[in-house]
Structure formats: structure tokens, C-alpha cells
């Protein structure tokens, strides 16, 4: 498939209805064909706000971290005047990578030919260029990307025309700070990583509904009160709220919990923020596409202390050994089924009351995916 045509969009949109009570899901080809993965790189991941790290990593002047967004090497730095800046992590001389990992620096020096930039991205030194014609270091600067601090976290966007995240996300920031007022004071404590044999959209679909929870996550359904579980969709995010369970909890101990609600947000397209019952916490799930049938996941736990308590270690073990194992088995099975001729698409299950056992947030996500596909149609 070359450039996306209107006929391609019409085909992949067939069966989807803006009314979730009438709609089918995305068609399986969107989950299985390499061509649609390539479309998503341009239409979705190079145009959306992507999570980088907690703000604690970039608080001090000279601090930096590196990442890869939609296959592009990116670095984020705090300059010496305290301004946060984002750049392609690529030297303007011969395209060598500039910074690695994370740390502190007062300058950005390319390890290839020692071209040296200050933390605003301006080239300051280029060895042995005195005799070049029409060459001025003052004319050269690292290629910038948008960067924003939002609710204690750092995000970047490769699209120079993208609206600020605080503006594009509506009331999301207000919601997060209401339910997690301590988010900026939390600190990194643990990371879990997964390599999943499934399309990234299957992983997001699974996250966005709890219709499967009573069947597949029986312990989770004792951690939260499913009768109070409500899902609300907004422009580019959805909120998933429930009270803590009122009966014996089989997931992990919450006897000393100061957080007694389950508050979860999904931010378009692939960032999930979770506050589970326990001590003050926020868990960031990043869903990273690695091909039509492969997804990488990171779970970063931000807690009140860098060393998890015994109850938090128990919670991490539950998420890793039980909940994630259950979900990975589900989405890998779905991916295998989507790759057969026996499945094209399924019906969206919709509860107009917005319960957790409804798939209206999945439908909302599918609408955003189709809108993104349509945005790259050639006129």
C-alpha cells in the first residue's frame, strides 16, 4: 500500500459508527498489516504528545535525558537559565548521536568531531572550520521539538504545529491533580518491561475496558468495587474511576492505604496514568509499537519513596506476576485470532450509563485512530 487513499480509509472504516451503540470495532487489517503500522508512525506518533519522564529527572540546570519517539532520537535538557528544551539528538555536522542516557552536562559535544553546542541548542564551537567560506557557528542550532511539563511529567511532540498539551487535553490536568495532588513530589521507584506479541492497539483496547475483568481478572475485581467503576471519554483522553473494593481483597494488602480510590487516565494515543489503592503513587504505562504484531511496554512506578514498602513490593509483584500475565495472554490470543480469516471485526458493547463493563472508551479510541488515518489522505 502506497500513500493512503480515500478508498483505503473507507475500507478500514467500514462498520464503524460514531454512535457506539451501533458500531463495530476497527477492522482486523488495522492490527495486522504492516502498511497501517507505517501510516500510524506519520499520522499518530509523530503528531501526538509522548511521555518522556517524571519532572524530577530534569529539575536542575544542566540535567538531560534521551529517548526515542516514533523512531526518532530525542534529547530533553534543562538549560542553565532553567528553561526546558527539546531537540533531535542529532549533530548538525554529520548526524552523529549527541547525548546518551541521562545525566548532567554544561554543554552538548558531539563525540564524532567535537562540534559543541550550548544547552539552548546553539552551536558554539566547530574545530578546524576557520577557513570555510560562508560558515558561521551562529547560524547553526540543533533541530528543536516541542517539550512541555504537564502534571509533574515531561512530554514531547515532534509536530511543530501541535497545540500545547495543557490546551489539547482539556480538563485532564485538573483531574490528575485532584486525584493525585502529590504527583510532583513522588519519586521513581521501579520499572517493569514487557515485550508483547500483539499490535499496540490491541494493548490499548484491552486497557480501555473492564468488560473482561470479571472473567479474566478475578483478583482485580476484589481490589476495586466494580459496581462503582465508571468510564468517561473526553477529547483526547478517558477517565476510569472506581472505589476500592469493600470485601476481602485477593490482589495485595491495602490495610494501611492512604489512597482508597482507583483512578486511571488514558491519554491519546499510548500513555496510561494509574493511581492504585495504597500509599501515594502514580504508575505510568507507556505502550510502544514495534511492528504490526509486537508491542513494548514500560511500567514506571512513582512512589512516596525510592524504596518501595513491603506492601508496594507486594503490589508490584501482583501487577507483574498476575495482572500483566493475564492481560498479555489475552492480547496475544486476540492478535493470533485477528490474523486468521475467521475474524474481521467485532461489535462494540456499549452501556449508556458508562460502566466499566462497557467498551465505549475502546470505541472512542477507534474514532481517534480513524480520524488520524483520514488526516494523511492525499487530496
PDB file of N, CA and C in Angstrom, residues 254-344:
ATOM      1  N   UNK A 254      -4.022  -3.710  51.282  1.00  0.00           N
ATOM      2  CA  UNK A 254      -4.216  -2.262  51.316  1.00  0.00           C
ATOM      3  C   UNK A 254      -4.632  -1.832  52.725  1.00  0.00           C
ATOM      4  N   UNK A 255      -4.197  -2.592  53.699  1.00  0.00           N
ATOM      5  CA  UNK A 255      -4.599  -2.323  55.084  1.00  0.00           C
ATOM      6  C   UNK A 255      -4.178  -0.932  55.534  1.00  0.00           C
ATOM      7  N   UNK A 256      -2.998  -0.466  55.093  1.00  0.00           N
ATOM      8  CA  UNK A 256      -2.503   0.841  55.528  1.00  0.00           C
ATOM      9  C   UNK A 256      -2.666   1.895  54.427  1.00  0.00           C
ATOM     10  N   UNK A 257      -3.589   1.687  53.520  1.00  0.00           N
ATOM     11  CA  UNK A 257      -3.732   2.573  52.361  1.00  0.00           C
ATOM     12  C   UNK A 257      -4.167   3.975  52.764  1.00  0.00           C
ATOM     13  N   UNK A 258      -3.515   4.968  52.168  1.00  0.00           N
ATOM     14  CA  UNK A 258      -3.976   6.349  52.267  1.00  0.00           C
ATOM     15  C   UNK A 258      -4.714   6.762  50.989  1.00  0.00           C
ATOM     16  N   UNK A 259      -4.453   6.031  49.902  1.00  0.00           N
ATOM     17  CA  UNK A 259      -5.199   6.211  48.648  1.00  0.00           C
ATOM     18  C   UNK A 259      -6.229   5.087  48.583  1.00  0.00           C
ATOM     19  N   UNK A 260      -7.489   5.445  48.545  1.00  0.00           N
ATOM     20  CA  UNK A 260      -8.538   4.422  48.612  1.00  0.00           C
ATOM     21  C   UNK A 260      -9.381   4.360  47.352  1.00  0.00           C
ATOM     22  N   UNK A 261      -8.976   5.089  46.320  1.00  0.00           N
ATOM     23  CA  UNK A 261      -9.704   5.053  45.059  1.00  0.00           C
ATOM     24  C   UNK A 261      -8.788   4.560  43.944  1.00  0.00           C
ATOM     25  N   UNK A 262      -9.406   3.999  42.933  1.00  0.00           N
ATOM     26  CA  UNK A 262      -8.723   3.556  41.719  1.00  0.00           C
ATOM     27  C   UNK A 262      -9.000   4.627  40.671  1.00  0.00           C
ATOM     28  N   UNK A 263      -7.958   5.398  40.300  1.00  0.00           N
ATOM     29  CA  UNK A 263      -8.115   6.486  39.338  1.00  0.00           C
ATOM     30  C   UNK A 263      -7.131   6.273  38.201  1.00  0.00           C
ATOM     31  N   UNK A 264      -7.652   6.175  37.000  1.00  0.00           N
ATOM     32  CA  UNK A 264      -6.833   5.831  35.835  1.00  0.00           C
ATOM     33  C   UNK A 264      -7.212   6.754  34.683  1.00  0.00           C
ATOM     34  N   UNK A 265      -6.203   7.181  33.933  1.00  0.00           N
ATOM     35  CA  UNK A 265      -6.445   8.002  32.744  1.00  0.00           C
ATOM     36  C   UNK A 265      -5.667   7.430  31.569  1.00  0.00           C
ATOM     37  N   UNK A 266      -6.300   7.439  30.414  1.00  0.00           N
ATOM     38  CA  UNK A 266      -5.625   7.115  29.166  1.00  0.00           C
ATOM     39  C   UNK A 266      -5.525   8.402  28.375  1.00  0.00           C
ATOM     40  N   UNK A 267      -4.295   8.733  27.912  1.00  0.00           N
ATOM     41  CA  UNK A 267      -4.045   9.916  27.097  1.00  0.00           C
ATOM     42  C   UNK A 267      -3.630   9.472  25.698  1.00  0.00           C
ATOM     43  N   UNK A 268      -4.355   9.935  24.709  1.00  0.00           N
ATOM     44  CA  UNK A 268      -4.074   9.636  23.311  1.00  0.00           C
ATOM     45  C   UNK A 268      -2.600   9.895  22.997  1.00  0.00           C
ATOM     46  N   UNK A 269      -1.959   8.945  22.294  1.00  0.00           N
ATOM     47  CA  UNK A 269      -2.522   7.670  21.870  1.00  0.00           C
ATOM     48  C   UNK A 269      -2.103   6.482  22.735  1.00  0.00           C
ATOM     49  N   UNK A 270      -1.046   6.635  23.569  1.00  0.00           N
ATOM     50  CA  UNK A 270      -0.399   5.440  24.131  1.00  0.00           C
ATOM     51  C   UNK A 270       0.159   5.626  25.539  1.00  0.00           C
ATOM     52  N   UNK A 271      -0.332   6.611  26.275  1.00  0.00           N
ATOM     53  CA  UNK A 271       0.136   6.832  27.641  1.00  0.00           C
ATOM     54  C   UNK A 271      -1.007   6.577  28.612  1.00  0.00           C
ATOM     55  N   UNK A 272      -0.745   5.768  29.631  1.00  0.00           N
ATOM     56  CA  UNK A 272      -1.754   5.433  30.632  1.00  0.00           C
ATOM     57  C   UNK A 272      -1.206   5.793  32.010  1.00  0.00           C
ATOM     58  N   UNK A 273      -1.971   6.559  32.760  1.00  0.00           N
ATOM     59  CA  UNK A 273      -1.583   7.009  34.095  1.00  0.00           C
ATOM     60  C   UNK A 273      -2.517   6.365  35.104  1.00  0.00           C
ATOM     61  N   UNK A 274      -1.946   5.719  36.125  1.00  0.00           N
ATOM     62  CA  UNK A 274      -2.755   4.919  37.048  1.00  0.00           C
ATOM     63  C   UNK A 274      -2.411   5.247  38.495  1.00  0.00           C
ATOM     64  N   UNK A 275      -3.442   5.412  39.317  1.00  0.00           N
ATOM     65  CA  UNK A 275      -3.265   5.597  40.759  1.00  0.00           C
ATOM     66  C   UNK A 275      -4.060   4.493  41.444  1.00  0.00           C
ATOM     67  N   UNK A 276      -3.338   3.547  42.010  1.00  0.00           N
ATOM     68  CA  UNK A 276      -3.945   2.365  42.618  1.00  0.00           C
ATOM     69  C   UNK A 276      -4.096   2.569  44.126  1.00  0.00           C
ATOM     70  N   UNK A 277      -5.008   1.849  44.778  1.00  0.00           N
ATOM     71  CA  UNK A 277      -5.099   1.907  46.235  1.00  0.00           C
ATOM     72  C   UNK A 277      -3.764   1.543  46.896  1.00  0.00           C
ATOM     73  N   UNK A 278      -3.415   2.297  47.934  1.00  0.00           N
ATOM     74  CA  UNK A 278      -2.153   2.080  48.644  1.00  0.00           C
ATOM     75  C   UNK A 278      -1.636   3.391  49.187  1.00  0.00           C
ATOM     76  N   UNK A 279      -0.304   3.546  49.271  1.00  0.00           N
ATOM     77  CA  UNK A 279       0.292   4.844  49.584  1.00  0.00           C
ATOM     78  C   UNK A 279       0.200   5.732  48.346  1.00  0.00           C
ATOM     79  N   UNK A 280       0.650   6.998  48.504  1.00  0.00           N
ATOM     80  CA  UNK A 280       0.678   7.885  47.354  1.00  0.00           C
ATOM     81  C   UNK A 280       1.465   7.273  46.216  1.00  0.00           C
ATOM     82  N   UNK A 281       0.910   7.271  45.017  1.00  0.00           N
ATOM     83  CA  UNK A 281       1.569   6.625  43.889  1.00  0.00           C
ATOM     84  C   UNK A 281       1.006   7.131  42.576  1.00  0.00           C
ATOM     85  N   UNK A 282       1.772   6.995  41.528  1.00  0.00           N
ATOM     86  CA  UNK A 282       1.283   7.124  40.162  1.00  0.00           C
ATOM     87  C   UNK A 282       2.127   6.190  39.309  1.00  0.00           C
ATOM     88  N   UNK A 283       1.462   5.369  38.526  1.00  0.00           N
ATOM     89  CA  UNK A 283       2.128   4.420  37.645  1.00  0.00           C
ATOM     90  C   UNK A 283       1.915   4.893  36.211  1.00  0.00           C
ATOM     91  N   UNK A 284       2.994   4.965  35.449  1.00  0.00           N
ATOM     92  CA  UNK A 284       2.903   5.375  34.045  1.00  0.00           C
ATOM     93  C   UNK A 284       3.166   4.164  33.168  1.00  0.00           C
ATOM     94  N   UNK A 285       2.167   3.808  32.386  1.00  0.00           N
ATOM     95  CA  UNK A 285       2.286   2.737  31.402  1.00  0.00           C
ATOM     96  C   UNK A 285       2.468   3.370  30.031  1.00  0.00           C
ATOM     97  N   UNK A 286       3.569   3.055  29.376  1.00  0.00           N
ATOM     98  CA  UNK A 286       3.821   3.530  28.024  1.00  0.00           C
ATOM     99  C   UNK A 286       3.737   2.351  27.069  1.00  0.00           C
ATOM    100  N   UNK A 287       2.879   2.456  26.057  1.00  0.00           N
ATOM    101  CA  UNK A 287       2.637   1.405  25.079  1.00  0.00           C
ATOM    102  C   UNK A 287       3.352   1.806  23.788  1.00  0.00           C
ATOM    103  N   UNK A 288       4.387   1.067  23.415  1.00  0.00           N
ATOM    104  CA  UNK A 288       5.276   1.491  22.340  1.00  0.00           C
ATOM    105  C   UNK A 288       5.190   0.495  21.179  1.00  0.00           C
ATOM    106  N   UNK A 289       4.670   0.913  20.023  1.00  0.00           N
ATOM    107  CA  UNK A 289       4.584  -0.009  18.895  1.00  0.00           C
ATOM    108  C   UNK A 289       5.956  -0.385  18.370  1.00  0.00           C
ATOM    109  N   UNK A 290       6.115  -1.666  18.033  1.00  0.00           N
ATOM    110  CA  UNK A 290       7.388  -2.146  17.475  1.00  0.00           C
ATOM    111  C   UNK A 290       7.132  -3.008  16.251  1.00  0.00           C
ATOM    112  N   UNK A 291       6.023  -2.741  15.551  1.00  0.00           N
ATOM    113  CA  UNK A 291       5.637  -3.528  14.385  1.00  0.00           C
ATOM    114  C   UNK A 291       4.169  -3.881  14.482  1.00  0.00           C
ATOM    115  N   UNK A 292       3.593  -4.446  13.428  1.00  0.00           N
ATOM    116  CA  UNK A 292       2.158  -4.751  13.451  1.00  0.00           C
ATOM    117  C   UNK A 292       1.783  -5.799  14.482  1.00  0.00           C
ATOM    118  N   UNK A 293       2.721  -6.661  14.893  1.00  0.00           N
ATOM    119  CA  UNK A 293       2.382  -7.717  15.837  1.00  0.00           C
ATOM    120  C   UNK A 293       3.349  -7.759  17.022  1.00  0.00           C
ATOM    121  N   UNK A 294       3.905  -6.584  17.361  1.00  0.00           N
ATOM    122  CA  UNK A 294       4.816  -6.521  18.507  1.00  0.00           C
ATOM    123  C   UNK A 294       4.677  -5.182  19.210  1.00  0.00           C
ATOM    124  N   UNK A 295       4.602  -5.228  20.545  1.00  0.00           N
ATOM    125  CA  UNK A 295       4.485  -4.030  21.365  1.00  0.00           C
ATOM    126  C   UNK A 295       5.458  -4.125  22.531  1.00  0.00           C
ATOM    127  N   UNK A 296       6.142  -3.030  22.820  1.00  0.00           N
ATOM    128  CA  UNK A 296       6.970  -2.922  24.014  1.00  0.00           C
ATOM    129  C   UNK A 296       6.216  -2.103  25.045  1.00  0.00           C
ATOM    130  N   UNK A 297       6.275  -2.534  26.291  1.00  0.00           N
ATOM    131  CA  UNK A 297       5.609  -1.802  27.374  1.00  0.00           C
ATOM    132  C   UNK A 297       6.608  -1.469  28.465  1.00  0.00           C
ATOM    133  N   UNK A 298       6.443  -0.287  29.046  1.00  0.00           N
ATOM    134  CA  UNK A 298       7.155   0.046  30.279  1.00  0.00           C
ATOM    135  C   UNK A 298       6.132   0.464  31.326  1.00  0.00           C
ATOM    136  N   UNK A 299       6.305  -0.044  32.532  1.00  0.00           N
ATOM    137  CA  UNK A 299       5.529   0.374  33.700  1.00  0.00           C
ATOM    138  C   UNK A 299       6.503   1.065  34.654  1.00  0.00           C
ATOM    139  N   UNK A 300       6.362   2.371  34.842  1.00  0.00           N
ATOM    140  CA  UNK A 300       7.205   3.099  35.776  1.00  0.00           C
ATOM    141  C   UNK A 300       6.389   3.447  37.013  1.00  0.00           C
ATOM    142  N   UNK A 301       6.902   3.058  38.176  1.00  0.00           N
ATOM    143  CA  UNK A 301       6.224   3.275  39.451  1.00  0.00           C
ATOM    144  C   UNK A 301       6.844   4.482  40.148  1.00  0.00           C
ATOM    145  N   UNK A 302       6.030   5.500  40.408  1.00  0.00           N
ATOM    146  CA  UNK A 302       6.448   6.685  41.150  1.00  0.00           C
ATOM    147  C   UNK A 302       5.733   6.656  42.498  1.00  0.00           C
ATOM    148  N   UNK A 303       6.537   6.620  43.560  1.00  0.00           N
ATOM    149  CA  UNK A 303       6.018   6.390  44.891  1.00  0.00           C
ATOM    150  C   UNK A 303       6.477   7.497  45.840  1.00  0.00           C
ATOM    151  N   UNK A 304       6.077   7.393  47.095  1.00  0.00           N
ATOM    152  CA  UNK A 304       6.476   8.386  48.087  1.00  0.00           C
ATOM    153  C   UNK A 304       7.954   8.292  48.420  1.00  0.00           C
ATOM    154  N   UNK A 305       8.547   7.133  48.192  1.00  0.00           N
ATOM    155  CA  UNK A 305       9.978   6.935  48.452  1.00  0.00           C
ATOM    156  C   UNK A 305      10.565   6.063  47.354  1.00  0.00           C
ATOM    157  N   UNK A 306      11.877   6.210  47.120  1.00  0.00           N
ATOM    158  CA  UNK A 306      12.535   5.442  46.074  1.00  0.00           C
ATOM    159  C   UNK A 306      12.568   3.958  46.386  1.00  0.00           C
ATOM    160  N   UNK A 307      12.492   3.612  47.659  1.00  0.00           N
ATOM    161  CA  UNK A 307      12.456   2.214  48.075  1.00  0.00           C
ATOM    162  C   UNK A 307      11.013   1.834  48.377  1.00  0.00           C
ATOM    163  N   UNK A 308      10.407   0.929  47.602  1.00  0.00           N
ATOM    164  CA  UNK A 308       9.016   0.546  47.867  1.00  0.00           C
ATOM    165  C   UNK A 308       8.867  -0.089  49.241  1.00  0.00           C
ATOM    166  N   UNK A 309       7.723   0.159  49.869  1.00  0.00           N
ATOM    167  CA  UNK A 309       7.403  -0.533  51.106  1.00  0.00           C
ATOM    168  C   UNK A 309       7.099  -1.997  50.801  1.00  0.00           C
ATOM    169  N   UNK A 310       6.978  -2.815  51.837  1.00  0.00           N
ATOM    170  CA  UNK A 310       6.656  -4.228  51.618  1.00  0.00           C
ATOM    171  C   UNK A 310       5.310  -4.357  50.917  1.00  0.00           C
ATOM    172  N   UNK A 311       4.326  -3.527  51.307  1.00  0.00           N
ATOM    173  CA  UNK A 311       3.015  -3.579  50.652  1.00  0.00           C
ATOM    174  C   UNK A 311       3.132  -3.187  49.184  1.00  0.00           C
ATOM    175  N   UNK A 312       3.995  -2.208  48.879  1.00  0.00           N
ATOM    176  CA  UNK A 312       4.174  -1.795  47.488  1.00  0.00           C
ATOM    177  C   UNK A 312       4.916  -2.856  46.683  1.00  0.00           C
ATOM    178  N   UNK A 313       5.883  -3.523  47.314  1.00  0.00           N
ATOM    179  CA  UNK A 313       6.541  -4.635  46.615  1.00  0.00           C
ATOM    180  C   UNK A 313       5.533  -5.738  46.310  1.00  0.00           C
ATOM    181  N   UNK A 314       4.609  -5.966  47.234  1.00  0.00           N
ATOM    182  CA  UNK A 314       3.552  -6.954  47.004  1.00  0.00           C
ATOM    183  C   UNK A 314       2.660  -6.519  45.850  1.00  0.00           C
ATOM    184  N   UNK A 315       2.340  -5.222  45.795  1.00  0.00           N
ATOM    185  CA  UNK A 315       1.510  -4.705  44.708  1.00  0.00           C
ATOM    186  C   UNK A 315       2.223  -4.830  43.360  1.00  0.00           C
ATOM    187  N   UNK A 316       3.513  -4.533  43.333  1.00  0.00           N
ATOM    188  CA  UNK A 316       4.290  -4.648  42.099  1.00  0.00           C
ATOM    189  C   UNK A 316       4.335  -6.109  41.652  1.00  0.00           C
ATOM    190  N   UNK A 317       4.534  -7.007  42.600  1.00  0.00           N
ATOM    191  CA  UNK A 317       4.540  -8.441  42.255  1.00  0.00           C
ATOM    192  C   UNK A 317       3.185  -8.868  41.684  1.00  0.00           C
ATOM    193  N   UNK A 318       2.101  -8.355  42.277  1.00  0.00           N
ATOM    194  CA  UNK A 318       0.766  -8.691  41.764  1.00  0.00           C
ATOM    195  C   UNK A 318       0.603  -8.192  40.327  1.00  0.00           C
ATOM    196  N   UNK A 319       0.985  -6.938  40.089  1.00  0.00           N
ATOM    197  CA  UNK A 319       0.846  -6.393  38.740  1.00  0.00           C
ATOM    198  C   UNK A 319       1.692  -7.172  37.736  1.00  0.00           C
ATOM    199  N   UNK A 320       2.896  -7.555  38.148  1.00  0.00           N
ATOM    200  CA  UNK A 320       3.824  -8.239  37.249  1.00  0.00           C
ATOM    201  C   UNK A 320       3.434  -9.703  37.035  1.00  0.00           C
ATOM    202  N   UNK A 321       3.235 -10.416  38.128  1.00  0.00           N
ATOM    203  CA  UNK A 321       3.038 -11.870  38.052  1.00  0.00           C
ATOM    204  C   UNK A 321       1.615 -12.279  37.710  1.00  0.00           C
ATOM    205  N   UNK A 322       0.644 -11.432  38.069  1.00  0.00           N
ATOM    206  CA  UNK A 322      -0.757 -11.822  37.893  1.00  0.00           C
ATOM    207  C   UNK A 322      -1.444 -10.972  36.829  1.00  0.00           C
ATOM    208  N   UNK A 323      -1.626  -9.683  37.111  1.00  0.00           N
ATOM    209  CA  UNK A 323      -2.440  -8.845  36.226  1.00  0.00           C
ATOM    210  C   UNK A 323      -1.830  -8.734  34.831  1.00  0.00           C
ATOM    211  N   UNK A 324      -0.535  -8.456  34.755  1.00  0.00           N
ATOM    212  CA  UNK A 324       0.103  -8.343  33.444  1.00  0.00           C
ATOM    213  C   UNK A 324       0.144  -9.687  32.722  1.00  0.00           C
ATOM    214  N   UNK A 325       0.412 -10.746  33.455  1.00  0.00           N
ATOM    215  CA  UNK A 325       0.418 -12.076  32.822  1.00  0.00           C
ATOM    216  C   UNK A 325      -0.941 -12.385  32.219  1.00  0.00           C
ATOM    217  N   UNK A 326      -2.000 -12.032  32.936  1.00  0.00           N
ATOM    218  CA  UNK A 326      -3.351 -12.264  32.417  1.00  0.00           C
ATOM    219  C   UNK A 326      -3.606 -11.424  31.168  1.00  0.00           C
ATOM    220  N   UNK A 327      -3.251 -10.139  31.218  1.00  0.00           N
ATOM    221  CA  UNK A 327      -3.526  -9.254  30.085  1.00  0.00           C
ATOM    222  C   UNK A 327      -2.680  -9.607  28.867  1.00  0.00           C
ATOM    223  N   UNK A 328      -1.428  -9.944  29.068  1.00  0.00           N
ATOM    224  CA  UNK A 328      -0.578 -10.298  27.927  1.00  0.00           C
ATOM    225  C   UNK A 328      -1.106 -11.550  27.234  1.00  0.00           C
ATOM    226  N   UNK A 329      -1.525 -12.538  28.010  1.00  0.00           N
ATOM    227  CA  UNK A 329      -2.103 -13.740  27.403  1.00  0.00           C
ATOM    228  C   UNK A 329      -3.345 -13.387  26.585  1.00  0.00           C
ATOM    229  N   UNK A 330      -4.155 -12.449  27.088  1.00  0.00           N
ATOM    230  CA  UNK A 330      -5.365 -12.048  26.370  1.00  0.00           C
ATOM    231  C   UNK A 330      -5.034 -11.394  25.033  1.00  0.00           C
ATOM    232  N   UNK A 331      -4.165 -10.370  25.053  1.00  0.00           N
ATOM    233  CA  UNK A 331      -3.934  -9.615  23.818  1.00  0.00           C
ATOM    234  C   UNK A 331      -3.136 -10.434  22.805  1.00  0.00           C
ATOM    235  N   UNK A 332      -2.283 -11.338  23.264  1.00  0.00           N
ATOM    236  CA  UNK A 332      -1.572 -12.184  22.307  1.00  0.00           C
ATOM    237  C   UNK A 332      -2.524 -13.169  21.654  1.00  0.00           C
ATOM    238  N   UNK A 333      -3.501 -13.658  22.404  1.00  0.00           N
ATOM    239  CA  UNK A 333      -4.506 -14.538  21.815  1.00  0.00           C
ATOM    240  C   UNK A 333      -5.359 -13.778  20.801  1.00  0.00           C
ATOM    241  N   UNK A 334      -5.727 -12.551  21.144  1.00  0.00           N
ATOM    242  CA  UNK A 334      -6.515 -11.722  20.223  1.00  0.00           C
ATOM    243  C   UNK A 334      -5.733 -11.472  18.932  1.00  0.00           C
ATOM    244  N   UNK A 335      -4.435 -11.180  19.056  1.00  0.00           N
ATOM    245  CA  UNK A 335      -3.631 -10.933  17.858  1.00  0.00           C
ATOM    246  C   UNK A 335      -3.601 -12.160  16.958  1.00  0.00           C
ATOM    247  N   UNK A 336      -3.444 -13.334  17.561  1.00  0.00           N
ATOM    248  CA  UNK A 336      -3.446 -14.559  16.753  1.00  0.00           C
ATOM    249  C   UNK A 336      -4.795 -14.726  16.051  1.00  0.00           C
ATOM    250  N   UNK A 337      -5.884 -14.449  16.766  1.00  0.00           N
ATOM    251  CA  UNK A 337      -7.207 -14.590  16.163  1.00  0.00           C
ATOM    252  C   UNK A 337      -7.442 -13.605  15.036  1.00  0.00           C
ATOM    253  N   UNK A 338      -6.926 -12.381  15.199  1.00  0.00           N
ATOM    254  CA  UNK A 338      -7.099 -11.363  14.161  1.00  0.00           C
ATOM    255  C   UNK A 338      -6.330 -11.702  12.891  1.00  0.00           C
ATOM    256  N   UNK A 339      -5.341 -12.549  13.009  1.00  0.00           N
ATOM    257  CA  UNK A 339      -4.526 -12.912  11.853  1.00  0.00           C
ATOM    258  C   UNK A 339      -5.114 -14.077  11.063  1.00  0.00           C
ATOM    259  N   UNK A 340      -6.268 -14.571  11.482  1.00  0.00           N
ATOM    260  CA  UNK A 340      -6.936 -15.664  10.780  1.00  0.00           C
ATOM    261  C   UNK A 340      -8.048 -15.121   9.896  1.00  0.00           C
ATOM    262  N   UNK A 341      -8.523 -15.909   8.933  1.00  0.00           N
ATOM    263  CA  UNK A 341      -9.657 -15.473   8.111  1.00  0.00           C
ATOM    264  C   UNK A 341     -10.985 -15.544   8.859  1.00  0.00           C
ATOM    265  N   UNK A 342     -10.963 -16.015  10.108  1.00  0.00           N
ATOM    266  CA  UNK A 342     -12.204 -16.185  10.867  1.00  0.00           C
ATOM    267  C   UNK A 342     -12.697 -14.891  11.509  1.00  0.00           C
ATOM    268  N   UNK A 343     -11.885 -13.829  11.473  1.00  0.00           N
ATOM    269  CA  UNK A 343     -12.286 -12.594  12.156  1.00  0.00           C
ATOM    270  C   UNK A 343     -11.983 -11.386  11.289  1.00  0.00           C
ATOM    271  N   UNK A 344     -12.969 -10.504  11.179  1.00  0.00           N
ATOM    272  CA  UNK A 344     -12.767  -9.224  10.506  1.00  0.00           C
ATOM    273  C   UNK A 344     -12.928  -8.066  11.487  1.00  0.00           C
TER     274      UNK A 344
END
